[in-house]
Coordinates of C-alpha atoms in Angstrom, one line a residue:
M6 CA 34.6 71.7 25.5
T7 CA 37.3 72.8 27.7
E8 CA 40.9 71.7 27.0
Q9 CA 41.5 69.6 30.0
R10 CA 38.0 67.9 29.5
R11 CA 39.4 66.5 25.9
P12 CA 40.4 63.2 25.9
V13 CA 44.2 62.5 25.6
G14 CA 45.5 61.2 22.6
V15 CA 48.2 58.7 22.4
I16 CA 50.0 58.2 19.1
G17 CA 52.0 54.7 19.1
T18 CA 50.0 51.6 20.7
G19 CA 52.8 49.4 21.5
L20 CA 53.7 48.3 24.8
M21 CA 54.7 51.9 26.2
G22 CA 51.8 53.5 24.7
T23 CA 49.4 50.9 26.2
A24 CA 51.1 51.3 29.4
C25 CA 50.8 55.1 29.4
A26 CA 46.9 54.6 28.2
R27 CA 46.2 52.4 31.3
R28 CA 47.6 54.9 33.3
L29 CA 45.7 58.1 31.9
L30 CA 42.5 55.8 31.9
A31 CA 42.9 55.3 35.8
A32 CA 43.7 58.7 36.4
G33 CA 40.1 59.6 35.0
H34 CA 41.0 60.9 31.4
E35 CA 39.4 59.6 28.4
V36 CA 41.9 58.3 26.0
V37 CA 42.0 58.4 22.0
G38 CA 44.8 56.2 20.3
H39 CA 46.1 56.0 16.9
D40 CA 48.6 53.5 15.3
V41 CA 49.7 52.6 11.6
D42 CA 49.7 48.9 12.6
A43 CA 45.8 48.0 13.0
Q44 CA 46.4 45.0 15.3
K45 CA 48.2 47.0 18.0
L46 CA 45.5 49.8 17.9
G47 CA 42.9 46.7 18.2
K48 CA 44.7 45.1 21.1
F49 CA 44.9 49.0 22.5
R50 CA 41.3 49.3 22.7
E51 CA 40.9 46.6 25.1
T52 CA 42.4 48.9 27.5
G53 CA 38.9 50.7 27.2
A54 CA 40.8 53.5 25.2
D55 CA 39.2 54.6 21.9
G56 CA 41.2 54.3 18.5
V57 CA 41.0 56.5 15.2
R58 CA 42.5 55.5 12.0
S59 CA 44.5 58.7 11.4
L60 CA 46.3 61.7 12.9
A61 CA 43.5 64.0 11.4
E62 CA 41.0 62.4 13.4
L63 CA 43.2 62.5 16.7
M64 CA 44.1 66.1 16.5
Q65 CA 40.4 67.0 16.1
A66 CA 39.5 65.3 19.5
C67 CA 42.7 65.9 21.5
R68 CA 44.7 68.9 22.6
R69 CA 47.2 66.9 24.7
I70 CA 49.3 63.9 23.1
V71 CA 51.3 61.6 24.4
L72 CA 54.0 60.0 21.7
A73 CA 55.2 56.9 22.0
V74 CA 56.6 55.8 18.7
F75 CA 59.8 53.6 17.9
N76 CA 62.6 56.1 16.9
T77 CA 63.6 59.7 16.2
D78 CA 62.6 59.6 12.2
Q79 CA 59.0 58.9 13.5
V80 CA 58.7 61.6 16.0
E81 CA 59.9 64.2 13.5
D82 CA 57.7 63.1 10.7
I83 CA 54.5 62.8 13.1
V84 CA 55.5 66.2 14.5
E85 CA 56.6 68.5 11.3
G86 CA 56.1 65.9 8.6
P87 CA 53.8 66.9 5.5
Q88 CA 50.8 65.0 7.1
G89 CA 52.0 65.8 10.7
L90 CA 50.8 67.5 13.7
I91 CA 51.9 70.9 12.8
Q92 CA 50.5 70.7 9.6
T93 CA 47.2 69.2 10.5
L94 CA 46.3 71.5 13.2
A95 CA 43.9 74.2 12.1
P96 CA 45.4 77.7 11.5
D97 CA 43.2 79.2 14.4
A98 CA 43.5 76.3 16.8
A99 CA 45.0 76.4 20.3
P100 CA 48.4 74.6 20.2
P101 CA 48.5 71.1 21.6
V102 CA 50.8 70.0 24.2
V103 CA 52.7 67.2 23.0
V104 CA 54.5 64.6 25.4
C105 CA 57.3 62.5 23.8
I106 CA 58.2 59.4 25.9
S107 CA 60.2 57.6 23.0
T108 CA 63.6 57.2 23.4
C109 CA 65.3 59.1 20.7
D110 CA 68.8 60.9 19.7
P111 CA 68.8 63.6 21.9
D112 CA 70.7 66.0 19.7
R113 CA 68.1 65.7 17.2
I114 CA 65.3 66.3 19.8
A115 CA 66.9 69.6 20.7
A116 CA 67.3 70.5 17.4
L117 CA 63.4 69.7 16.7
A118 CA 62.3 71.6 19.8
T119 CA 64.1 74.8 18.6
R120 CA 62.4 74.7 15.3
I121 CA 58.6 74.1 16.3
P122 CA 56.8 77.3 16.6
A123 CA 55.4 77.6 20.3
E124 CA 52.4 79.4 18.8
R125 CA 51.8 76.0 16.7
L126 CA 52.6 73.1 19.3
R127 CA 54.2 73.0 23.0
F128 CA 56.6 70.3 23.0
V129 CA 57.7 68.4 26.1
E130 CA 60.3 65.5 25.9
A131 CA 59.7 62.8 28.8
P132 CA 61.4 59.5 28.0
I133 CA 60.5 56.9 30.6
S134 CA 63.1 54.7 32.4
G135 CA 61.4 51.5 33.5
T136 CA 59.6 48.9 31.8
S137 CA 56.3 49.0 30.0
A138 CA 55.1 46.9 33.1
Q139 CA 56.9 49.6 35.6
T140 CA 55.0 52.5 33.7
A141 CA 51.8 50.5 33.7
R142 CA 52.1 50.4 37.8
G143 CA 53.3 54.2 38.0
E144 CA 56.9 53.0 38.8
G145 CA 58.5 54.5 35.7
L146 CA 60.8 57.6 36.4
G147 CA 59.9 60.5 33.6
L148 CA 63.0 62.2 32.4
I149 CA 61.5 65.6 31.5
G150 CA 63.2 68.3 29.2
G151 CA 61.6 71.2 27.7
D152 CA 60.4 75.0 28.0
P153 CA 59.0 74.8 31.9
V154 CA 55.9 76.5 30.4
A155 CA 54.9 73.5 28.2
V156 CA 55.9 71.1 31.2
E157 CA 53.3 72.9 33.3
D158 CA 50.9 72.8 30.6
A159 CA 51.4 69.1 30.2
R160 CA 51.2 68.5 34.1
A161 CA 48.0 66.5 34.3
V162 CA 49.3 63.8 31.8
L163 CA 52.6 63.9 33.3
D164 CA 50.9 63.1 36.8
A165 CA 49.3 60.5 35.6
I166 CA 51.9 58.7 33.7
C167 CA 54.9 59.3 35.8
P168 CA 54.4 60.8 39.2
R169 CA 57.8 60.0 40.0
R170 CA 60.2 62.4 37.7
H171 CA 63.0 64.8 37.7
Y172 CA 63.1 67.9 35.1
L173 CA 66.6 68.1 33.7
G174 CA 66.4 71.4 31.8
A175 CA 66.2 71.9 27.7
A176 CA 65.0 69.4 25.6
G177 CA 67.5 66.5 24.7
N178 CA 68.7 66.3 28.5
G179 CA 65.9 63.9 29.1
G180 CA 67.3 61.5 26.0
R181 CA 70.8 62.1 27.2
A182 CA 70.0 60.9 30.9
K183 CA 67.9 58.1 29.6
L184 CA 70.5 56.7 27.0
A185 CA 73.1 56.8 30.2
I186 CA 70.7 55.4 32.5
N187 CA 69.8 52.6 29.9
L188 CA 73.5 51.9 29.3
I189 CA 73.8 51.1 33.2
L190 CA 70.6 48.8 33.1
G191 CA 71.7 46.8 30.0
V192 CA 75.2 46.0 31.6
N193 CA 73.4 45.2 34.7
R194 CA 71.0 42.8 32.5
A195 CA 74.2 40.9 30.9
A196 CA 75.8 40.9 34.1
L197 CA 73.3 39.0 35.7
A198 CA 72.5 36.8 33.0
E199 CA 76.0 35.8 32.7
G200 CA 76.3 35.2 36.4
L201 CA 73.4 33.1 36.4
V202 CA 74.5 31.0 33.5
F203 CA 78.4 30.8 35.0
A204 CA 76.5 29.7 38.6
E205 CA 74.7 27.0 36.6
R206 CA 77.8 25.6 34.5
M207 CA 79.5 25.4 37.9
G208 CA 76.5 23.0 39.3
L209 CA 74.7 25.6 41.3
A210 CA 70.9 25.5 41.3
P211 CA 69.9 29.0 39.5
A212 CA 66.9 29.8 41.5
N213 CA 68.8 29.1 44.8
F214 CA 71.8 31.2 43.3
L215 CA 69.5 34.0 42.4
A216 CA 68.1 34.2 46.3
V217 CA 71.7 34.4 47.3
A218 CA 73.0 37.1 44.8
R219 CA 69.7 39.0 46.0
D220 CA 71.1 39.1 49.3
S221 CA 74.6 39.9 48.4
A222 CA 76.6 43.2 47.7
A223 CA 75.7 42.1 44.0
Y224 CA 72.2 43.2 44.4
S225 CA 70.5 45.2 41.9
Q226 CA 66.9 45.9 40.7
I227 CA 67.8 44.1 37.8
M228 CA 67.6 40.8 39.6
D229 CA 63.6 41.3 40.9
I230 CA 62.6 42.7 37.3
K231 CA 64.7 40.3 35.0
G232 CA 65.8 37.3 37.1
G233 CA 62.7 35.3 37.3
K234 CA 61.9 35.9 33.6
M235 CA 65.7 34.7 32.8
L236 CA 65.3 31.7 35.1
A237 CA 61.8 30.5 33.8
G238 CA 62.6 31.4 29.8
D239 CA 59.6 33.7 30.4
F240 CA 60.5 36.4 27.4
S241 CA 57.1 37.8 26.7
P242 CA 58.0 41.9 26.2
H243 CA 58.0 44.3 28.7
G244 CA 60.8 45.7 26.5
T245 CA 62.1 44.3 23.1
I246 CA 65.5 43.1 22.2
T247 CA 64.9 45.4 18.8
Q248 CA 64.3 48.7 21.5
T249 CA 67.4 47.7 23.2
L250 CA 69.6 47.5 20.4
K251 CA 68.2 50.6 19.2
D252 CA 69.1 52.5 22.0
F253 CA 72.6 51.0 22.4
R254 CA 73.3 52.4 18.7
L255 CA 72.1 55.5 19.7
M256 CA 74.4 55.3 22.8
L257 CA 77.5 54.5 20.7
E258 CA 76.5 57.2 18.0
Q259 CA 76.5 59.8 21.1
A260 CA 79.9 58.5 22.2
A261 CA 81.6 58.6 19.0
R262 CA 80.6 62.2 18.5
Q263 CA 82.3 63.1 22.1
G264 CA 85.3 60.8 20.9
Q265 CA 84.4 58.5 24.1
Q266 CA 84.6 54.8 23.9
L267 CA 82.1 52.7 25.5
P268 CA 83.5 49.1 26.1
L269 CA 81.0 47.7 27.8
A270 CA 78.2 49.1 25.9
Q271 CA 79.9 47.9 22.5
T272 CA 79.9 44.5 24.2
Y273 CA 76.3 44.5 25.3
A274 CA 75.6 45.9 21.6
D275 CA 77.3 42.8 20.1
L276 CA 75.3 40.3 22.3
V277 CA 71.9 41.9 21.7
Q278 CA 73.0 41.6 18.1
G279 CA 73.5 37.9 18.3
C280 CA 70.0 37.8 19.9
V281 CA 68.6 39.4 16.8
A282 CA 70.4 37.1 14.4
H283 CA 68.7 34.0 16.2
D284 CA 65.4 35.7 15.3
E285 CA 64.9 36.9 19.0
S286 CA 64.2 40.4 17.8
D287 CA 60.5 40.8 19.4
L288 CA 61.3 38.9 22.8
D289 CA 61.9 40.5 26.1
N290 CA 65.6 42.0 26.6
S291 CA 65.9 39.3 29.4
A292 CA 66.6 37.0 26.7
V293 CA 70.0 38.2 26.4
I294 CA 70.6 35.3 28.5
Q295 CA 70.0 33.2 25.7
E296 CA 72.9 34.4 23.5
I297 CA 75.2 34.3 26.6
R298 CA 74.0 30.7 26.9
R299 CA 75.1 30.1 23.0
R300 CA 78.8 31.3 23.7
R301 CA 80.5 28.2 24.4
T302 CA 84.3 27.4 24.0
A303 CA 83.6 23.9 22.8

């Protein structure tokens, strides 16, 4: 079987992993998934993809792999851990191409990329700006970092998952761009939520106000993506509170290394932490409006 005819593997079958699988299937690729969470893997199979119970099984079937796990620790463990991809790969096997879409610590991803022997594995950093729903529709923006040869090897996978993308140079730069973009998005979400609550407290009908705000100089895409969810109280997840808090902690860690304060990011992280304290961790990040509503002076 040629490399291009082999199925594409997806490690991590949550919201973004499933969205990527839908894109790959629609582009004509077979897809095989793996997740330590059997419930997530079962739901993943509903897309029409296959599922396997171990990394070893996935590596036997696939030479192009999408890594869609939660954090940097998991990425490092899956790539170079004792049971990871490099150790699982047969000594004489062609190096697989791994496309990592997870939002990670960019410095650690840059260091990981330098540690990986190119003859064993080709690593492409490709965090996606956009919700899982946007990604499934092909509207996500890929933020690509890594060796240009590896990026070219991953072209068919990238074309399917993120037809819109920018190449940003060395591994780590994609993650740096993603964190800065997510900072802007998070603050915009909080501003929208606060504006909606403020308008409501002053007696304006929230839906009517949102329509006016969309037509004003304050417009942002966040109004289209999250405004309806905030008004309806529909917090079915397209990107969870837990993921958002993880990303904002990464931002604050990165800023601390640079000696830079991020006062708006710190405020947003505090709001999201309030959601976590109210058992809203698995809700959509539009649930930040809940925390703003709770913050009353009396």
